[in-house]
Coordinates of C-alpha atoms in Angstrom, one line a residue:
M1 CA 0.0 0.0 0.0
P2 CA 1.5 3.4 -1.0
S3 CA 2.4 5.5 2.1
G4 CA 0.7 8.5 0.5
L5 CA -2.7 6.7 0.9
I6 CA -2.1 6.5 4.7
A7 CA -1.5 10.3 4.8
L8 CA -4.7 10.9 2.8
A9 CA -6.6 8.5 5.1
L10 CA -5.3 10.4 8.2
G11 CA -6.6 13.7 6.6
G12 CA -10.0 12.0 6.0
F13 CA -10.0 10.8 9.6
G14 CA -9.4 14.4 10.9
I15 CA -12.0 15.9 8.7
G16 CA -14.5 13.1 9.7
L17 CA -13.8 13.8 13.4
T18 CA -14.5 17.5 12.9
E19 CA -17.9 16.6 11.3
F20 CA -19.1 14.1 13.8
L21 CA -17.6 15.0 17.2
I22 CA -19.7 18.2 17.6
A23 CA -22.8 16.0 18.2
G24 CA -21.4 14.8 21.5
L25 CA -20.3 18.4 22.5
L26 CA -23.4 20.4 21.8
P27 CA -24.7 20.7 25.4
Q28 CA -21.3 22.0 26.6
V29 CA -20.9 24.4 23.7
A30 CA -24.4 25.7 24.1
S31 CA -23.8 26.3 27.8
S32 CA -20.4 27.8 27.3
F33 CA -21.7 30.5 24.8
G34 CA -25.1 30.9 26.4
V35 CA -27.1 29.9 23.3
S36 CA -30.1 27.6 22.8
E37 CA -29.9 24.0 21.8
A38 CA -31.3 25.0 18.4
A39 CA -28.6 27.6 17.9
A40 CA -26.0 25.1 18.8
G41 CA -27.5 22.7 16.3
W42 CA -26.6 25.2 13.6
L43 CA -23.0 24.3 14.2
I44 CA -23.9 20.9 12.5
S45 CA -26.3 22.1 9.8
G46 CA -24.1 25.1 9.0
Y47 CA -21.2 22.7 8.5
A48 CA -23.1 20.5 6.2
L49 CA -24.3 23.5 4.1
S50 CA -20.7 24.8 3.9
V51 CA -19.5 21.3 2.7
A52 CA -21.9 21.3 -0.2
I53 CA -21.0 24.9 -1.3
G54 CA -17.2 24.6 -0.6
A55 CA -16.9 21.4 -2.6
I56 CA -17.9 23.2 -5.8
V57 CA -16.5 26.6 -5.2
L58 CA -13.0 25.7 -4.0
T59 CA -12.6 22.9 -6.6
A60 CA -13.6 25.3 -9.4
A61 CA -11.2 28.0 -8.0
T62 CA -8.2 25.7 -7.9
T63 CA -8.7 23.7 -11.1
R64 CA -5.4 24.9 -12.7
L65 CA -3.3 24.3 -9.6
P66 CA -1.3 21.1 -8.9
R67 CA -3.4 18.7 -7.0
K68 CA -0.9 18.0 -4.2
G69 CA -0.6 21.7 -3.6
V70 CA -4.3 22.1 -3.5
L71 CA -4.6 19.3 -0.9
V72 CA -1.9 20.9 1.2
G73 CA -3.8 24.2 1.1
L74 CA -7.1 22.5 2.0
V75 CA -5.6 20.8 5.1
V76 CA -4.1 24.2 6.1
L77 CA -7.7 25.6 5.9
F78 CA -8.9 22.7 8.0
V79 CA -6.3 23.4 10.7
V80 CA -7.1 27.1 10.8
G81 CA -10.8 26.3 11.1
N82 CA -10.4 24.0 14.0
L83 CA -7.9 26.4 15.7
L84 CA -10.6 29.1 15.4
S85 CA -13.1 26.7 17.1
A86 CA -10.7 25.8 19.8
L87 CA -10.0 29.4 20.6
A88 CA -13.5 30.9 19.9
P89 CA -14.4 33.5 22.5
N90 CA -18.0 33.6 21.4
Y91 CA -20.6 31.8 19.2
P92 CA -20.1 33.8 16.0
V93 CA -16.4 32.9 16.0
M94 CA -17.2 29.3 16.7
M95 CA -19.5 29.3 13.7
L96 CA -16.9 30.9 11.6
G97 CA -14.4 28.2 12.6
R98 CA -16.9 25.5 11.7
I99 CA -17.6 27.1 8.3
V100 CA -13.8 27.5 7.5
A101 CA -13.2 23.9 8.4
A102 CA -16.1 22.7 6.4
L103 CA -15.1 24.5 3.2
C104 CA -12.2 22.1 2.7
H105 CA -14.3 18.9 3.3
G106 CA -15.8 18.3 -0.1
S107 CA -12.8 19.4 -2.1
F108 CA -10.4 17.3 0.0
F109 CA -12.4 14.1 -0.7
G110 CA -13.1 15.0 -4.3
I111 CA -9.5 16.0 -5.3
G112 CA -8.0 13.4 -2.8
S113 CA -9.9 10.6 -4.5
L114 CA -8.2 11.5 -7.8
V115 CA -4.8 11.7 -6.1
A116 CA -5.4 8.3 -4.4
R117 CA -6.3 6.5 -7.6
G118 CA -3.2 8.0 -9.2
L119 CA -1.0 6.2 -6.6
V120 CA -2.0 2.7 -7.7
P121 CA -2.5 0.8 -11.0
P122 CA -5.9 1.4 -12.7
E123 CA -7.3 -2.0 -11.7
R124 CA -7.0 -1.0 -8.0
K125 CA -8.4 2.5 -8.2
S126 CA -11.6 1.9 -6.3
R127 CA -9.7 0.1 -3.5
A128 CA -7.3 3.1 -3.3
V129 CA -10.3 5.5 -2.9
A130 CA -11.7 3.1 -0.2
V131 CA -8.5 3.3 1.7
M132 CA -8.7 7.1 1.7
F133 CA -12.3 7.0 2.8
A134 CA -11.4 4.5 5.5
G135 CA -10.3 7.5 7.6
L136 CA -13.8 9.0 7.3
T137 CA -15.6 5.8 8.2
V138 CA -13.4 5.2 11.3
A139 CA -14.1 8.8 12.3
N140 CA -17.8 8.0 12.0
V141 CA -17.3 5.2 14.6
L142 CA -15.2 7.2 17.0
G143 CA -16.3 10.8 16.4
V144 CA -19.3 11.1 18.8
P145 CA -17.8 9.0 21.6
F146 CA -14.4 10.7 21.2
G147 CA -16.0 14.2 21.4
A148 CA -18.1 13.2 24.4
L149 CA -15.2 11.6 26.3
V150 CA -12.6 14.3 25.7
G151 CA -15.2 17.0 26.4
E152 CA -16.3 15.4 29.6
R153 CA -12.7 15.1 30.9
W154 CA -11.0 18.2 29.6
G155 CA -13.8 20.4 28.1
W156 CA -15.1 20.8 24.6
R157 CA -12.2 23.0 23.5
A158 CA -9.8 20.1 24.1
A159 CA -11.5 18.1 21.4
F160 CA -10.9 20.8 18.8
W161 CA -7.3 21.1 19.9
A162 CA -6.9 17.3 19.4
V163 CA -8.4 17.6 15.9
T164 CA -6.1 20.5 15.1
V165 CA -3.1 18.3 16.1
I166 CA -4.4 15.5 13.8
G167 CA -4.7 18.0 11.0
V168 CA -1.1 19.1 11.5
L169 CA 0.0 15.5 11.4
A170 CA -2.0 14.9 8.2
L171 CA -0.5 18.0 6.6
A172 CA 3.0 16.8 7.4
G173 CA 2.1 13.3 6.0
I174 CA 0.7 14.7 2.7
V175 CA 3.7 17.0 2.2
A176 CA 6.2 14.2 2.9
L177 CA 4.5 11.1 1.5
V178 CA 2.3 12.1 -1.5
P179 CA 4.3 12.4 -4.7
G180 CA 4.1 15.7 -6.4
G181 CA 2.6 14.4 -9.6
A182 CA 0.0 12.1 -8.1
G183 CA -3.3 12.3 -9.9
E184 CA -1.8 14.6 -12.6
A185 CA -0.4 12.1 -15.1
T186 CA -3.5 10.3 -16.3
G187 CA -3.5 12.3 -19.5
Q188 CA -7.3 12.8 -19.4
Q189 CA -8.1 15.4 -16.7
P190 CA -9.3 18.8 -18.0
S191 CA -7.1 21.7 -17.0
S192 CA -9.4 24.7 -17.6
L193 CA -12.6 25.6 -15.7
R194 CA -14.6 25.5 -19.0
A195 CA -13.3 22.0 -19.7
Q196 CA -14.2 21.0 -16.1
F197 CA -17.8 22.1 -16.7
R198 CA -17.9 20.3 -20.1
A199 CA -17.6 17.1 -18.2
F200 CA -21.2 17.6 -17.0
R201 CA -22.4 17.1 -20.6
S202 CA -22.3 13.4 -20.0
W203 CA -25.5 11.8 -19.0
Q204 CA -23.5 9.2 -17.1
V205 CA -22.1 11.9 -14.9
W206 CA -25.5 13.1 -14.0
L207 CA -27.0 9.7 -13.5
T208 CA -24.2 8.8 -11.1
L209 CA -24.7 12.1 -9.2
V210 CA -28.4 11.4 -8.9
A211 CA -27.8 7.8 -7.8
T212 CA -25.3 9.1 -5.2
A213 CA -27.8 11.7 -3.8
L214 CA -30.6 9.2 -3.6
G215 CA -28.5 6.5 -2.1
Y216 CA -27.2 8.8 0.6
G217 CA -30.6 10.4 1.0
G218 CA -32.3 7.1 1.7
M219 CA -29.7 6.0 4.2
F220 CA -29.4 9.3 6.1
G221 CA -33.2 9.8 6.0
A222 CA -33.4 6.7 8.1
F223 CA -30.2 7.3 10.1
S224 CA -31.2 10.8 11.2
Y225 CA -34.0 9.4 13.3
I226 CA -32.5 6.0 14.2
A227 CA -32.1 6.9 17.9
Y228 CA -35.9 7.3 18.1
T229 CA -36.4 4.0 16.3
F230 CA -34.1 2.3 18.8
T231 CA -35.7 3.8 21.9
E232 CA -39.3 4.2 21.0
V233 CA -39.8 1.1 18.9
G234 CA -37.0 -1.3 19.7
G235 CA -37.2 -0.9 23.5
F236 CA -33.5 0.1 23.9
S237 CA -32.5 2.6 26.6
S238 CA -31.0 6.0 25.7
S239 CA -27.7 4.7 27.0
D240 CA -27.7 2.0 24.4
V241 CA -27.8 4.4 21.5
A242 CA -24.0 5.1 21.6
W243 CA -22.9 1.5 21.1
L244 CA -25.6 0.9 18.6
L245 CA -24.3 3.8 16.5
M246 CA -20.8 2.3 16.8
V247 CA -22.2 -1.0 15.4
Y248 CA -23.5 1.1 12.4
G249 CA -20.1 2.8 12.1
V250 CA -18.3 -0.6 12.0
G251 CA -20.6 -1.5 9.2
L252 CA -19.5 1.6 7.3
V253 CA -15.9 0.6 7.6
V254 CA -16.6 -2.9 6.4
G255 CA -18.8 -1.7 3.6
N256 CA -16.3 0.8 2.4
L257 CA -13.5 -1.7 2.1
V258 CA -15.6 -4.5 0.6
G259 CA -17.3 -2.1 -1.8
G260 CA -14.0 -0.8 -3.1
R261 CA -12.7 -4.3 -3.9
A262 CA -16.1 -5.3 -5.5
A263 CA -16.1 -2.1 -7.6
D264 CA -12.7 -3.0 -9.0
H265 CA -14.0 -6.3 -10.1
D266 CA -17.4 -5.3 -11.7
R267 CA -18.3 -1.7 -10.7
D268 CA -21.8 -1.2 -12.0
R269 CA -22.9 -4.6 -10.8
A270 CA -21.4 -3.9 -7.3
L271 CA -23.2 -0.5 -7.2
V272 CA -26.6 -2.0 -8.1
V273 CA -26.2 -4.8 -5.5
A274 CA -25.1 -2.3 -2.8
L275 CA -28.1 0.0 -3.4
L276 CA -30.6 -2.9 -3.7
G277 CA -29.1 -4.4 -0.5
L278 CA -29.6 -1.1 1.3
A279 CA -33.2 -0.8 0.1
V280 CA -34.0 -4.3 1.3
T281 CA -32.2 -3.7 4.7
L282 CA -34.1 -0.6 5.4
A283 CA -37.5 -2.2 4.5
V284 CA -36.8 -5.3 6.7
F285 CA -35.5 -3.0 9.5
G286 CA -38.9 -1.3 9.5
L287 CA -40.7 -4.6 9.8
L288 CA -38.4 -6.0 12.5
A289 CA -37.6 -2.9 14.5
T290 CA -39.4 -4.2 17.6
S291 CA -36.8 -7.0 17.8
A292 CA -33.6 -6.0 19.6
T293 CA -31.5 -8.7 18.0
A294 CA -32.7 -7.9 14.5
S295 CA -32.1 -4.2 15.1
V296 CA -28.4 -4.8 15.9
V297 CA -27.9 -7.0 12.8
L298 CA -29.8 -4.7 10.5
V299 CA -28.1 -1.4 11.7
F300 CA -24.8 -3.1 10.9
L301 CA -26.0 -4.1 7.5
M302 CA -27.4 -0.6 7.0
G303 CA -23.8 0.7 7.4
V304 CA -22.3 -2.0 5.2
F305 CA -24.7 -1.5 2.2
G306 CA -24.9 2.2 2.8
F307 CA -21.2 2.8 2.3
A308 CA -20.4 -0.1 -0.1
G309 CA -21.2 2.1 -3.1
V310 CA -19.1 5.1 -2.2
P311 CA -15.7 4.2 -3.7
G312 CA -17.4 2.9 -6.9
M313 CA -19.6 6.0 -7.3
I314 CA -16.6 8.3 -7.0
T315 CA -14.4 6.4 -9.5
R316 CA -17.5 6.1 -11.8
V317 CA -18.3 9.8 -11.9
T318 CA -14.6 10.7 -12.4
D319 CA -14.2 8.2 -15.2
Y320 CA -17.1 9.5 -17.2
A321 CA -16.1 13.0 -16.4
H322 CA -12.6 12.2 -17.8
G323 CA -10.8 13.0 -14.6
A324 CA -12.5 16.3 -13.9
A325 CA -11.9 17.2 -10.2
L326 CA -15.1 19.3 -10.2
A327 CA -17.2 16.2 -10.9
A328 CA -15.5 14.4 -8.0
S329 CA -16.3 17.2 -5.7
A330 CA -19.8 17.5 -7.1
N331 CA -20.3 13.9 -6.0
V332 CA -19.5 14.9 -2.4
S333 CA -22.0 17.8 -2.7
A334 CA -24.6 15.5 -4.1
S335 CA -24.3 13.2 -1.1
N336 CA -24.8 16.2 1.2
V337 CA -27.9 17.4 -0.7
G338 CA -29.2 13.8 -0.5
N339 CA -28.6 13.8 3.3
A340 CA -30.7 17.0 3.7
L341 CA -33.5 15.7 1.4
G342 CA -33.7 12.4 3.2
A343 CA -33.7 13.9 6.7
W344 CA -36.4 16.3 5.6
L345 CA -38.7 13.6 4.1
G346 CA -38.1 11.3 7.1
G347 CA -39.1 14.2 9.4
L348 CA -42.3 14.8 7.3
A349 CA -43.2 11.2 7.7
I350 CA -42.9 11.4 11.5
T351 CA -44.8 14.7 11.7
A352 CA -47.6 13.1 9.6
G353 CA -48.0 10.6 12.5
L354 CA -46.6 7.5 10.7
G355 CA -44.4 6.5 13.6
Y356 CA -40.7 6.1 14.1
T357 CA -40.3 3.3 11.7
A358 CA -41.6 5.6 8.9
P359 CA -38.1 7.0 8.0
L360 CA -36.9 3.5 7.3
Y361 CA -39.7 2.9 4.8
V362 CA -39.2 6.4 3.3
G363 CA -35.5 5.7 3.0
A364 CA -36.1 2.3 1.4
G365 CA -38.3 4.0 -1.2
I366 CA -35.7 6.7 -2.0
V367 CA -33.0 4.0 -2.4
L368 CA -35.3 2.0 -4.7
V369 CA -35.4 5.0 -7.0
A370 CA -31.6 5.1 -6.8
V371 CA -31.5 1.4 -7.9
V372 CA -33.6 2.3 -11.0
V373 CA -31.3 5.2 -11.8
M374 CA -28.2 3.0 -11.5
V375 CA -29.7 0.2 -13.6
V376 CA -30.5 2.8 -16.3
A377 CA -27.0 4.2 -16.1
A378 CA -25.4 0.7 -16.3
W379 CA -27.7 -0.2 -19.3
Q380 CA -26.7 2.9 -21.2
A381 CA -23.0 2.3 -20.4
D382 CA -23.3 -1.2 -21.8
G383 CA -24.8 0.3 -24.9
G384 CA -21.6 2.3 -25.5
E385 CA -22.6 5.7 -24.1
L386 CA -19.4 7.1 -22.6
G387 CA -19.3 10.8 -22.1

C-alpha cells in the first residue's frame, strides 16, 4: 500500500472527526456560549451546508493548480478552522471556525480521490479510494464518543485542539509522502474551468450524481431518526444508542473496504447490489424494528450496504467526467444534498403521524429510485454511451 494513501486517510480521519464529534459536545458548547440547543445545532447544519458549497467553489477556483498543492492548502484551511473553534471567544467565531473547516471537506475528498487513484494501478483505483475514505468511516465510529469523552474530561475545546493536532500530522504526512505528480499524469483530466464544466455534458455523470444523492438520502433519511427507532420502537434505553451507533459505524468501515474491492471487479454490478441491499435492509428493518437482536444486525447491514457504493460512485463519476476534479467534488456535494433531502422527508413522515419506523420505509423508497437510476446508467453504459 503506498504510504501516501495513509496520509490521505489520516486527513480524512481528521475531517471526519470534525464533522461528527460536535454532536457529542453540543450541550457543553451551548452552555459555554449561552445559546439555545437549536442555535448550537446550527454548528452541525451550517457545517453541512458549507461542505456542499465549498466542494464546488474551491474545486472550481483551484482547477489549474497542482493537486498535491491544493490538498496541502485544504488541510491548512482545515487546521485554521479547528484552531478558530478551539480558541473561539463567542458563538459567531465558533460558527466561523466550523464554516472554514467545512469548506475544505468536499474538495479534499473530491481531489483526494483523484490523487489516491493516481497512486495505484488502474485495476486497483476503487480500492485506493476506499483506503482514503477509511479514515472518514473510522471517524464515524469514533467521532461522537471521542468528542463526548474528551469534552467530559477536559472540556469541549480540548476536542478541537486534538483535531487540530491531527490536522497538522495529516498536513506533514501529505507533504512528505504524497508524490508531487500524483493524480496529474492520467492524461485525461481537464485543466481549464470551462473544460471541467464540459464534463457535465455526460448523462453518465448526471445519472451517477443522482444515484449518489438518492442512495445517501435514503440511508441518512433513516439514520437521522434512528435513535428514536431504537428507543421508541426497539425498546432500547437511551444509554444503548451510543454503542448501537458504533455498530453502524463498524458496518460503514466494512462496507467501504468490501465495496472498493467489489467495484474494481465489476463496478456497475457492485453498485446495483449495494443499493438494492440497502433498500431491502431498510425495509426489513422497518418490519423487525421491535426485535432487539434484529435491530443490531440490521443497523450493521445498513452501514455495510450504505457505504459499499461510495468508492465505486466516485471512480465512476470521475471516469465518465474524464478525470474532472469538479465532478469528483460534485459527488460529495450530491451526497450532502441527499442527506438534507432524506432527513427532511423522514421528518415529514414522523410529523404526519406515521411513527418512528416511517423514516426507514421512506429511506427504502428513496433508495429503490436510486436502484432504478443506477440500472439505467449501467444499461446505457453497456450500450456504448461514454461521455
